[in-house]
Amino acid sequence: KLGLISFERFKVVVEENPQIKLVVCGHIHQEHTQPFGQAMLFTTPSTSVQFLPKAVEFTTDSIDPGYRWISLNSDGSFKTGIERVANAD
């Protein structure tokens, strides 16, 4: 639940404010997208190691570090994507 102290209150705020179109969070070391009320929720990958999705025990993934870019438009629309950065070992 995003690690928030008051997730339910945050959810209500997003659901009651249709002008909120985008919720972004990080520090989960994975990219993920899902609907969140009328908004979209995006997580961002780590600029370090990635965690293996759906792993039962802590496991790192072999996918390269990355970041999410976001382009906000004046009409309230947006574009976002993930860029991966080759690991310089």
Steps between C-alpha positions, in 0.01 A plus 500: 500500500773742400653502848292801604402553862144584394445319170121509532498881542733540202274276291195711594682821403588356158149362443330827603715719275448410134768749396759255638603297198838364604648349816869412492709330764834331519733308721354164412771418246245396235282665239128449531182664367140467617179701527459688829153653521467718191878545492781273392762380747854459374797369693848563384795267468815545699809672372676213680403132510150381416302261717359190335120541462283251691797337675413334830847564644721802441647461151658752268412509132753510217322789325705820470451805724253752370286805556154623411461818297180701510381767258212713631278688256300818566170319425557258792615212285840340542741253349738280692746227426793303635858538385756234590864583552755233416686387809863617476666207678 
